[in-house]
PDB file of C-alpha atoms in Angstrom:
ATOM      1  CA  MET A   1      88.985  40.312-173.784  1.00 45.00           C
ATOM      2  CA  SER A   2      91.703  37.091-174.255  1.00 53.00           C
ATOM      3  CA  GLY A   3      95.244  35.854-173.103  1.00 61.00           C
ATOM      4  CA  GLY A   4      94.028  36.674-169.367  1.00 63.00           C
ATOM      5  CA  ASP A   5      93.647  40.586-169.919  1.00 72.00           C
ATOM      6  CA  ASP A   6      90.220  40.380-168.063  1.00 80.00           C
ATOM      7  CA  VAL A   7      92.119  39.234-165.183  1.00 83.00           C
ATOM      8  CA  ALA A   8      94.740  41.955-165.518  1.00 80.00           C
ATOM      9  CA  ASP A   9      92.094  44.524-165.978  1.00 86.00           C
ATOM     10  CA  TRP A  10      89.861  43.445-163.101  1.00 88.00           C
ATOM     11  CA  TRP A  11      91.554  45.769-160.929  1.00 89.00           C
ATOM     12  CA  ARG A  12      93.191  48.869-162.749  1.00 91.00           C
ATOM     13  CA  THR A  13      96.070  51.054-161.270  1.00 94.00           C
ATOM     14  CA  GLY A  14      98.990  53.611-162.187  1.00 95.00           C
ATOM     15  CA  ILE A  15     100.294  53.612-158.533  1.00 97.00           C
ATOM     16  CA  ILE A  16     101.945  50.171-158.664  1.00 96.00           C
ATOM     17  CA  ASP A  17     103.608  48.222-160.913  1.00 96.00           C
ATOM     18  CA  MET A  18     105.619  45.318-160.218  1.00 94.00           C
ATOM     19  CA  GLU A  19     106.737  41.674-161.316  1.00 95.00           C
ATOM     20  CA  PRO A  20     109.539  39.436-160.076  1.00 96.00           C
ATOM     21  CA  GLY A  21     112.755  41.485-158.870  1.00 96.00           C
ATOM     22  CA  ARG A  22     110.876  45.176-159.614  1.00 97.00           C
ATOM     23  CA  ILE A  23     108.330  47.506-158.364  1.00 98.00           C
ATOM     24  CA  HIS A  24     107.744  50.384-159.566  1.00 98.00           C
ATOM     25  CA  LEU A  25     105.444  53.323-157.423  1.00 98.00           C
ATOM     26  CA  ARG A  26     104.007  56.461-159.418  1.00 98.00           C
ATOM     27  CA  GLY A  27     106.370  54.733-162.170  1.00 97.00           C
ATOM     28  CA  ARG A  28     109.980  55.183-159.457  1.00 97.00           C
ATOM     29  CA  PRO A  29     111.682  52.336-158.778  1.00 97.00           C
ATOM     30  CA  VAL A  30     111.183  51.733-154.828  1.00 98.00           C
ATOM     31  CA  GLN A  31     114.922  51.110-154.534  1.00 98.00           C
ATOM     32  CA  GLU A  32     115.382  54.890-155.790  1.00 97.00           C
ATOM     33  CA  LEU A  33     112.756  55.970-152.752  1.00 98.00           C
ATOM     34  CA  ILE A  34     114.206  53.964-149.874  1.00 98.00           C
ATOM     35  CA  GLY A  35     116.429  56.185-148.160  1.00 98.00           C
ATOM     36  CA  THR A  36     115.755  59.504-150.481  1.00 97.00           C
ATOM     37  CA  THR A  37     112.070  60.009-149.999  1.00 97.00           C
ATOM     38  CA  GLY A  38     110.995  61.140-146.367  1.00 97.00           C
ATOM     39  CA  PHE A  39     107.665  59.355-145.049  1.00 97.00           C
ATOM     40  CA  ALA A  40     105.627  62.472-145.571  1.00 97.00           C
ATOM     41  CA  GLU A  41     106.541  63.090-149.048  1.00 98.00           C
ATOM     42  CA  MET A  42     105.813  59.432-149.873  1.00 98.00           C
ATOM     43  CA  ILE A  43     102.318  59.433-148.736  1.00 98.00           C
ATOM     44  CA  TRP A  44     102.031  62.704-150.455  1.00 98.00           C
ATOM     45  CA  LEU A  45     103.377  60.428-153.881  1.00 98.00           C
ATOM     46  CA  MET A  46     101.528  57.649-153.382  1.00 98.00           C
ATOM     47  CA  VAL A  47      97.724  58.852-152.921  1.00 98.00           C
ATOM     48  CA  MET A  48      98.195  62.005-154.998  1.00 97.00           C
ATOM     49  CA  GLY A  49     100.351  61.175-157.551  1.00 97.00           C
ATOM     50  CA  ALA A  50     103.207  63.931-158.148  1.00 96.00           C
ATOM     51  CA  PRO A  51     105.964  64.569-155.721  1.00 97.00           C
ATOM     52  CA  ILE A  52     105.844  67.086-153.019  1.00 98.00           C
ATOM     53  CA  ALA A  53     109.551  69.101-152.072  1.00 97.00           C
ATOM     54  CA  GLY A  54     110.217  72.741-150.865  1.00 97.00           C
ATOM     55  CA  HIS A  55     107.683  74.155-148.568  1.00 98.00           C
ATOM     56  CA  ARG A  56     104.805  72.029-149.373  1.00 98.00           C
ATOM     57  CA  ALA A  57     106.767  68.934-148.330  1.00 98.00           C
ATOM     58  CA  LYS A  58     107.268  71.272-144.886  1.00 98.00           C
ATOM     59  CA  LEU A  59     103.309  71.847-145.281  1.00 98.00           C
ATOM     60  CA  PHE A  60     102.200  68.660-145.322  1.00 98.00           C
ATOM     61  CA  GLU A  61     104.396  67.065-143.113  1.00 98.00           C
ATOM     62  CA  ALA A  62     103.478  69.602-140.117  1.00 98.00           C
ATOM     63  CA  ALA A  63      99.656  68.876-140.773  1.00 97.00           C
ATOM     64  CA  LEU A  64     100.597  65.296-140.065  1.00 98.00           C
ATOM     65  CA  VAL A  65     102.930  65.820-137.396  1.00 97.00           C
ATOM     66  CA  ALA A  66      99.959  68.454-135.072  1.00 96.00           C
ATOM     67  CA  ALA A  67      96.870  65.752-135.697  1.00 94.00           C
ATOM     68  CA  VAL A  68      98.716  62.707-134.102  1.00 95.00           C
ATOM     69  CA  ASP A  69      97.236  62.948-130.902  1.00 92.00           C
ATOM     70  CA  HIS A  70      94.971  64.707-128.539  1.00 87.00           C
ATOM     71  CA  GLY A  71      94.834  62.323-125.535  1.00 89.00           C
ATOM     72  CA  PRO A  72      92.393  59.927-123.622  1.00 92.00           C
ATOM     73  CA  GLN A  73      89.309  61.401-124.079  1.00 89.00           C
ATOM     74  CA  ALA A  74      89.683  61.773-127.653  1.00 91.00           C
ATOM     75  CA  PRO A  75      86.870  58.705-129.138  1.00 93.00           C
ATOM     76  CA  SER A  76      89.096  57.190-131.059  1.00 95.00           C
ATOM     77  CA  ILE A  77      92.527  56.677-128.555  1.00 96.00           C
ATOM     78  CA  ALA A  78      90.433  55.697-126.334  1.00 96.00           C
ATOM     79  CA  ALA A  79      88.748  53.236-128.007  1.00 97.00           C
ATOM     80  CA  ALA A  80      91.630  52.018-129.200  1.00 97.00           C
ATOM     81  CA  ARG A  81      92.639  51.971-125.167  1.00 97.00           C
ATOM     82  CA  MET A  82      89.787  49.834-123.867  1.00 97.00           C
ATOM     83  CA  ALA A  83      90.504  47.486-127.065  1.00 97.00           C
ATOM     84  CA  ALA A  84      93.748  46.981-125.815  1.00 97.00           C
ATOM     85  CA  THR A  85      92.887  45.531-122.823  1.00 97.00           C
ATOM     86  CA  CYS A  86      89.978  42.950-124.772  1.00 97.00           C
ATOM     87  CA  GLY A  87      92.784  40.662-125.590  1.00 95.00           C
ATOM     88  CA  VAL A  88      92.744  41.687-129.195  1.00 95.00           C
ATOM     89  CA  GLY A  89      95.956  42.043-131.461  1.00 95.00           C
ATOM     90  CA  LEU A  90      97.411  45.627-131.613  1.00 96.00           C
ATOM     91  CA  GLN A  91      96.385  45.582-135.185  1.00 96.00           C
ATOM     92  CA  SER A  92      92.520  45.334-134.120  1.00 98.00           C
ATOM     93  CA  ALA A  93      93.503  47.843-131.401  1.00 97.00           C
ATOM     94  CA  MET A  94      94.423  50.384-133.540  1.00 97.00           C
ATOM     95  CA  ALA A  95      91.945  49.241-136.341  1.00 97.00           C
ATOM     96  CA  THR A  96      89.014  49.643-133.116  1.00 97.00           C
ATOM     97  CA  GLY A  97      90.573  53.425-133.045  1.00 96.00           C
ATOM     98  CA  LEU A  98      90.706  54.653-136.674  1.00 95.00           C
ATOM     99  CA  ASN A  99      86.609  52.942-136.914  1.00 95.00           C
ATOM    100  CA  MET A 100      85.513  56.013-134.451  1.00 94.00           C
ATOM    101  CA  LEU A 101      86.468  58.492-137.051  1.00 93.00           C
ATOM    102  CA  GLY A 102      83.605  59.800-139.009  1.00 90.00           C
ATOM    103  CA  ASP A 103      81.477  62.983-139.334  1.00 90.00           C
ATOM    104  CA  VAL A 104      81.619  64.813-136.381  1.00 87.00           C
ATOM    105  CA  HIS A 105      85.437  62.577-134.697  1.00 87.00           C
ATOM    106  CA  GLY A 106      87.484  63.505-137.669  1.00 87.00           C
ATOM    107  CA  GLY A 107      85.457  64.783-140.407  1.00 91.00           C
ATOM    108  CA  ALA A 108      85.712  68.491-139.372  1.00 91.00           C
ATOM    109  CA  GLY A 109      88.940  68.707-141.742  1.00 94.00           C
ATOM    110  CA  GLU A 110      87.087  68.149-144.716  1.00 96.00           C
ATOM    111  CA  GLN A 111      84.578  70.065-143.849  1.00 96.00           C
ATOM    112  CA  ALA A 112      86.377  73.050-143.206  1.00 97.00           C
ATOM    113  CA  VAL A 113      88.329  72.611-146.639  1.00 98.00           C
ATOM    114  CA  GLU A 114      84.470  72.698-148.400  1.00 97.00           C
ATOM    115  CA  MET A 115      83.932  75.552-145.896  1.00 97.00           C
ATOM    116  CA  TYR A 116      86.752  77.721-146.482  1.00 97.00           C
ATOM    117  CA  ARG A 117      86.035  76.792-150.567  1.00 97.00           C
ATOM    118  CA  PHE A 118      82.117  77.606-150.070  1.00 96.00           C
ATOM    119  CA  VAL A 119      83.540  81.505-148.642  1.00 96.00           C
ATOM    120  CA  GLU A 120      86.112  81.480-151.164  1.00 96.00           C
ATOM    121  CA  ARG A 121      83.434  82.001-154.245  1.00 94.00           C
ATOM    122  CA  GLY A 122      81.648  84.954-152.267  1.00 89.00           C
ATOM    123  CA  GLY A 123      84.606  87.047-151.875  1.00 88.00           C
ATOM    124  CA  PRO A 124      85.938  88.905-149.214  1.00 82.00           C
ATOM    125  CA  GLU A 125      83.129  91.205-149.395  1.00 87.00           C
ATOM    126  CA  GLY A 126      80.838  88.253-148.667  1.00 92.00           C
ATOM    127  CA  LEU A 127      82.219  86.148-145.507  1.00 95.00           C
ATOM    128  CA  ALA A 128      79.479  87.206-143.595  1.00 94.00           C
ATOM    129  CA  THR A 129      76.675  86.653-146.336  1.00 95.00           C
ATOM    130  CA  ALA A 130      79.082  82.998-147.134  1.00 96.00           C
ATOM    131  CA  LEU A 131      78.679  81.829-143.381  1.00 96.00           C
ATOM    132  CA  ASP A 132      75.088  82.593-142.849  1.00 95.00           C
ATOM    133  CA  ALA A 133      74.374  81.046-145.845  1.00 96.00           C
ATOM    134  CA  TRP A 134      76.864  77.915-144.683  1.00 96.00           C
ATOM    135  CA  ARG A 135      74.365  77.895-141.534  1.00 95.00           C
ATOM    136  CA  ALA A 136      71.623  77.530-142.951  1.00 96.00           C
ATOM    137  CA  GLU A 137      72.595  74.421-145.036  1.00 94.00           C
ATOM    138  CA  ARG A 138      75.136  72.833-142.550  1.00 93.00           C
ATOM    139  CA  GLY A 139      73.364  74.169-138.994  1.00 89.00           C
ATOM    140  CA  ARG A 140      75.054  77.004-136.472  1.00 89.00           C
ATOM    141  CA  TYR A 141      78.584  74.768-136.138  1.00 88.00           C
ATOM    142  CA  LEU A 142      81.492  76.035-137.968  1.00 94.00           C
ATOM    143  CA  PRO A 143      83.448  73.124-138.497  1.00 95.00           C
ATOM    144  CA  GLY A 144      87.339  73.935-137.611  1.00 92.00           C
ATOM    145  CA  PHE A 145      86.227  76.265-135.181  1.00 94.00           C
ATOM    146  CA  GLY A 146      86.040  76.304-131.566  1.00 79.00           C
ATOM    147  CA  HIS A 147      87.491  73.986-128.946  1.00 70.00           C
ATOM    148  CA  ARG A 148      86.324  72.322-125.912  1.00 67.00           C
ATOM    149  CA  PHE A 149      89.671  71.647-124.148  1.00 71.00           C
ATOM    150  CA  HIS A 150      91.476  74.686-125.823  1.00 65.00           C
ATOM    151  CA  LYS A 151      90.690  78.500-125.170  1.00 79.00           C
ATOM    152  CA  PRO A 152      91.426  81.013-125.867  1.00 84.00           C
ATOM    153  CA  VAL A 153      93.538  78.956-128.551  1.00 80.00           C
ATOM    154  CA  ASP A 154      94.818  75.911-130.141  1.00 88.00           C
ATOM    155  CA  PRO A 155      98.175  76.272-128.990  1.00 91.00           C
ATOM    156  CA  ARG A 156      98.491  74.243-132.771  1.00 92.00           C
ATOM    157  CA  ALA A 157      97.151  76.462-134.975  1.00 94.00           C
ATOM    158  CA  PRO A 158      99.142  79.652-134.922  1.00 94.00           C
ATOM    159  CA  ARG A 159     102.401  77.318-135.499  1.00 97.00           C
ATOM    160  CA  LEU A 160     100.623  75.472-138.324  1.00 97.00           C
ATOM    161  CA  LEU A 161      98.964  78.874-139.579  1.00 97.00           C
ATOM    162  CA  SER A 162     102.881  80.324-139.664  1.00 98.00           C
ATOM    163  CA  LEU A 163     104.045  77.850-141.870  1.00 98.00           C
ATOM    164  CA  VAL A 164     101.735  79.253-144.486  1.00 98.00           C
ATOM    165  CA  ASP A 165     102.691  82.376-144.165  1.00 98.00           C
ATOM    166  CA  GLU A 166     106.310  81.617-144.752  1.00 98.00           C
ATOM    167  CA  ALA A 167     105.520  78.948-147.501  1.00 98.00           C
ATOM    168  CA  ALA A 168     102.851  82.159-149.245  1.00 98.00           C
ATOM    169  CA  GLU A 169     106.346  84.823-148.975  1.00 98.00           C
ATOM    170  CA  ALA A 170     108.044  82.038-151.250  1.00 98.00           C
ATOM    171  CA  GLY A 171     105.591  81.195-153.398  1.00 98.00           C
ATOM    172  CA  ALA A 172     104.386  78.021-152.788  1.00 98.00           C
ATOM    173  CA  VAL A 173     101.140  78.425-151.821  1.00 98.00           C
ATOM    174  CA  SER A 174      99.086  81.419-152.537  1.00 97.00           C
ATOM    175  CA  GLY A 175      98.294  82.071-148.292  1.00 97.00           C
ATOM    176  CA  ALA A 176      94.638  82.987-149.405  1.00 97.00           C
ATOM    177  CA  TYR A 177      92.740  80.039-147.110  1.00 98.00           C
ATOM    178  CA  ALA A 178      95.177  81.640-144.358  1.00 98.00           C
ATOM    179  CA  GLN A 179      93.326  84.614-145.410  1.00 97.00           C
ATOM    180  CA  ILE A 180      89.813  83.326-144.964  1.00 97.00           C
ATOM    181  CA  ALA A 181      90.860  81.399-141.983  1.00 97.00           C
ATOM    182  CA  ARG A 182      91.682  84.088-139.969  1.00 97.00           C
ATOM    183  CA  ALA A 183      89.028  86.254-141.369  1.00 96.00           C
ATOM    184  CA  ILE A 184      86.374  83.277-139.528  1.00 96.00           C
ATOM    185  CA  GLU A 185      87.897  83.695-136.411  1.00 95.00           C
ATOM    186  CA  ALA A 186      87.878  87.424-136.320  1.00 95.00           C
ATOM    187  CA  HIS A 187      84.118  87.286-137.488  1.00 95.00           C
ATOM    188  CA  LEU A 188      83.145  85.019-134.902  1.00 94.00           C
ATOM    189  CA  ALA A 189      85.097  86.634-132.209  1.00 93.00           C
ATOM    190  CA  THR A 190      83.401  89.661-132.794  1.00 94.00           C
ATOM    191  CA  GLU A 191      80.039  87.790-133.278  1.00 92.00           C
ATOM    192  CA  ARG A 192      80.086  86.111-130.018  1.00 91.00           C
ATOM    193  CA  GLY A 193      81.940  88.769-127.976  1.00 91.00           C
ATOM    194  CA  LYS A 194      84.791  86.304-127.176  1.00 90.00           C
ATOM    195  CA  PRO A 195      87.868  84.608-128.415  1.00 89.00           C
ATOM    196  CA  VAL A 196      86.799  81.090-130.553  1.00 90.00           C
ATOM    197  CA  PRO A 197      89.622  80.158-131.207  1.00 91.00           C
ATOM    198  CA  MET A 198      90.683  77.890-134.444  1.00 94.00           C
ATOM    199  CA  ASN A 199      91.332  74.136-133.687  1.00 93.00           C
ATOM    200  CA  ILE A 200      93.613  71.767-135.518  1.00 93.00           C
ATOM    201  CA  ASP A 201      90.760  70.570-137.649  1.00 93.00           C
ATOM    202  CA  GLY A 202      90.387  74.362-139.623  1.00 95.00           C
ATOM    203  CA  ALA A 203      94.334  74.983-139.064  1.00 96.00           C
ATOM    204  CA  THR A 204      95.265  71.446-140.785  1.00 97.00           C
ATOM    205  CA  ALA A 205      92.592  72.589-143.367  1.00 97.00           C
ATOM    206  CA  VAL A 206      93.815  75.834-144.268  1.00 98.00           C
ATOM    207  CA  ILE A 207      96.893  73.386-145.257  1.00 98.00           C
ATOM    208  CA  TYR A 208      95.052  71.028-147.675  1.00 97.00           C
ATOM    209  CA  ALA A 209      93.229  73.965-149.408  1.00 98.00           C
ATOM    210  CA  GLU A 210      96.484  75.538-150.009  1.00 98.00           C
ATOM    211  CA  LEU A 211      98.099  72.230-151.208  1.00 98.00           C
ATOM    212  CA  GLY A 212      95.068  72.096-153.513  1.00 97.00           C
ATOM    213  CA  CYS A 213      93.827  68.906-151.871  1.00 97.00           C
ATOM    214  CA  PRO A 214      90.227  67.474-152.233  1.00 96.00           C
ATOM    215  CA  PRO A 215      88.143  67.605-149.446  1.00 96.00           C
ATOM    216  CA  PRO A 216      88.024  64.119-148.744  1.00 96.00           C
ATOM    217  CA  LEU A 217      91.066  63.473-148.480  1.00 96.00           C
ATOM    218  CA  ALA A 218      91.795  65.975-145.502  1.00 95.00           C
ATOM    219  CA  ARG A 219      89.881  63.847-143.787  1.00 95.00           C
ATOM    220  CA  GLY A 220      91.531  60.722-144.786  1.00 96.00           C
ATOM    221  CA  PHE A 221      95.140  62.709-144.056  1.00 97.00           C
ATOM    222  CA  PHE A 222      93.716  63.211-140.402  1.00 94.00           C
ATOM    223  CA  GLY A 223      93.096  59.726-140.515  1.00 95.00           C
ATOM    224  CA  LEU A 224      96.445  58.361-141.190  1.00 95.00           C
ATOM    225  CA  SER A 225      97.823  60.917-138.777  1.00 96.00           C
ATOM    226  CA  ARG A 226      95.757  60.331-135.950  1.00 95.00           C
ATOM    227  CA  THR A 227      96.721  56.536-136.568  1.00 96.00           C
ATOM    228  CA  VAL A 228     100.188  57.365-135.357  1.00 97.00           C
ATOM    229  CA  GLY A 229      98.830  58.320-131.721  1.00 97.00           C
ATOM    230  CA  ILE A 230      96.374  55.074-131.911  1.00 97.00           C
ATOM    231  CA  LEU A 231      98.872  53.155-132.224  1.00 97.00           C
ATOM    232  CA  ALA A 232     101.207  54.644-129.011  1.00 98.00           C
ATOM    233  CA  HIS A 233      98.544  54.542-127.295  1.00 97.00           C
ATOM    234  CA  ALA A 234      97.060  51.200-128.028  1.00 97.00           C
ATOM    235  CA  TRP A 235     101.137  49.701-127.804  1.00 97.00           C
ATOM    236  CA  GLU A 236     101.006  51.629-124.085  1.00 97.00           C
ATOM    237  CA  GLN A 237      98.280  50.001-122.838  1.00 97.00           C
ATOM    238  CA  THR A 238      99.158  46.594-124.187  1.00 97.00           C
ATOM    239  CA  GLU A 239     102.407  47.148-121.871  1.00 97.00           C
ATOM    240  CA  GLN A 240      99.876  48.468-118.591  1.00 96.00           C
ATOM    241  CA  GLY A 241      97.738  45.557-118.844  1.00 95.00           C
ATOM    242  CA  GLY A 242      95.024  46.063-117.233  1.00 94.00           C
ATOM    243  CA  ARG A 243      91.455  43.376-117.889  1.00 95.00           C
ATOM    244  CA  ASN A 244      87.782  44.438-119.736  1.00 94.00           C
ATOM    245  CA  LYS A 245      88.774  48.068-119.147  1.00 94.00           C
ATOM    246  CA  GLY A 246      85.711  50.610-119.941  1.00 92.00           C
ATOM    247  CA  PRO A 247      85.115  53.642-120.086  1.00 91.00           C
ATOM    248  CA  THR A 248      85.128  55.192-116.456  1.00 91.00           C
ATOM    249  CA  PRO A 249      86.330  53.154-113.450  1.00 91.00           C
ATOM    250  CA  PRO A 250      84.526  50.350-111.802  1.00 90.00           C
ATOM    251  CA  ALA A 251      82.869  52.322-108.898  1.00 93.00           C
ATOM    252  CA  TYR A 252      81.213  54.131-111.326  1.00 94.00           C
ATOM    253  CA  ARG A 253      77.892  53.798-112.314  1.00 91.00           C
ATOM    254  CA  TRP A 254      75.592  55.009-115.348  1.00 92.00           C
ATOM    255  CA  THR A 255      72.735  56.685-114.943  1.00 94.00           C
ATOM    256  CA  TYR A 256      68.989  54.507-115.085  1.00 94.00           C
ATOM    257  CA  ASP A 257      65.859  56.622-116.636  1.00 95.00           C
ATOM    258  CA  GLY A 258      64.182  53.904-117.227  1.00 94.00           C
ATOM    259  CA  ASP A 259      60.557  52.920-115.656  1.00 85.00           C
TER     260      ASP A 259
END
């Protein structure tokens, strides 16, 4: 390479093209996007490389809105609040919370998309067999179902699925993954003899599957959504004050089980 191409080609991107006085994002001048494009639509354009509109945009935004927060008992929120009392800046507190999102806390949406597609390959009559195969490989836990707090229903799930139904009636999505998720929920209720609610991860995974997202992006979009709650709690804790707050009040002690 010559003429500086060896440097320019070090990073290659189809996301942004820029020179003095000009910024194009995914081929569109930024000034045309400002004031005409919603934030959720902008997220989709940047990540997926194509615009989103109508019922599909409404679904995507609904998924982002639904998962913003679940209170200080959520590890990501608790970590951000604790960090905010330790003398770090707001962005460091946010990063602390965001870094708590992993395979267990924050990863269920990605896993649920994978599970829905796994079940889909087995066909409508193969649900039980597909779930048995999934459990044999992944363990008894079915991502996106069950909730330690919200019983017998996670209030977010029915609303999200009703929006999927509306989009399916309008022909914007297939509705197939909503059917699969409801079938899994019914199967679990029969299996256990009591309701096993679809939770926020299962419901948002329906939307991301309906929109054609690769499974890892379901986790990524959840992280974007939860960052809103992390920011809100970190800022609230900053305003409330407090110094070096741990996970429990000082009067409580841990259990020592050593010799």
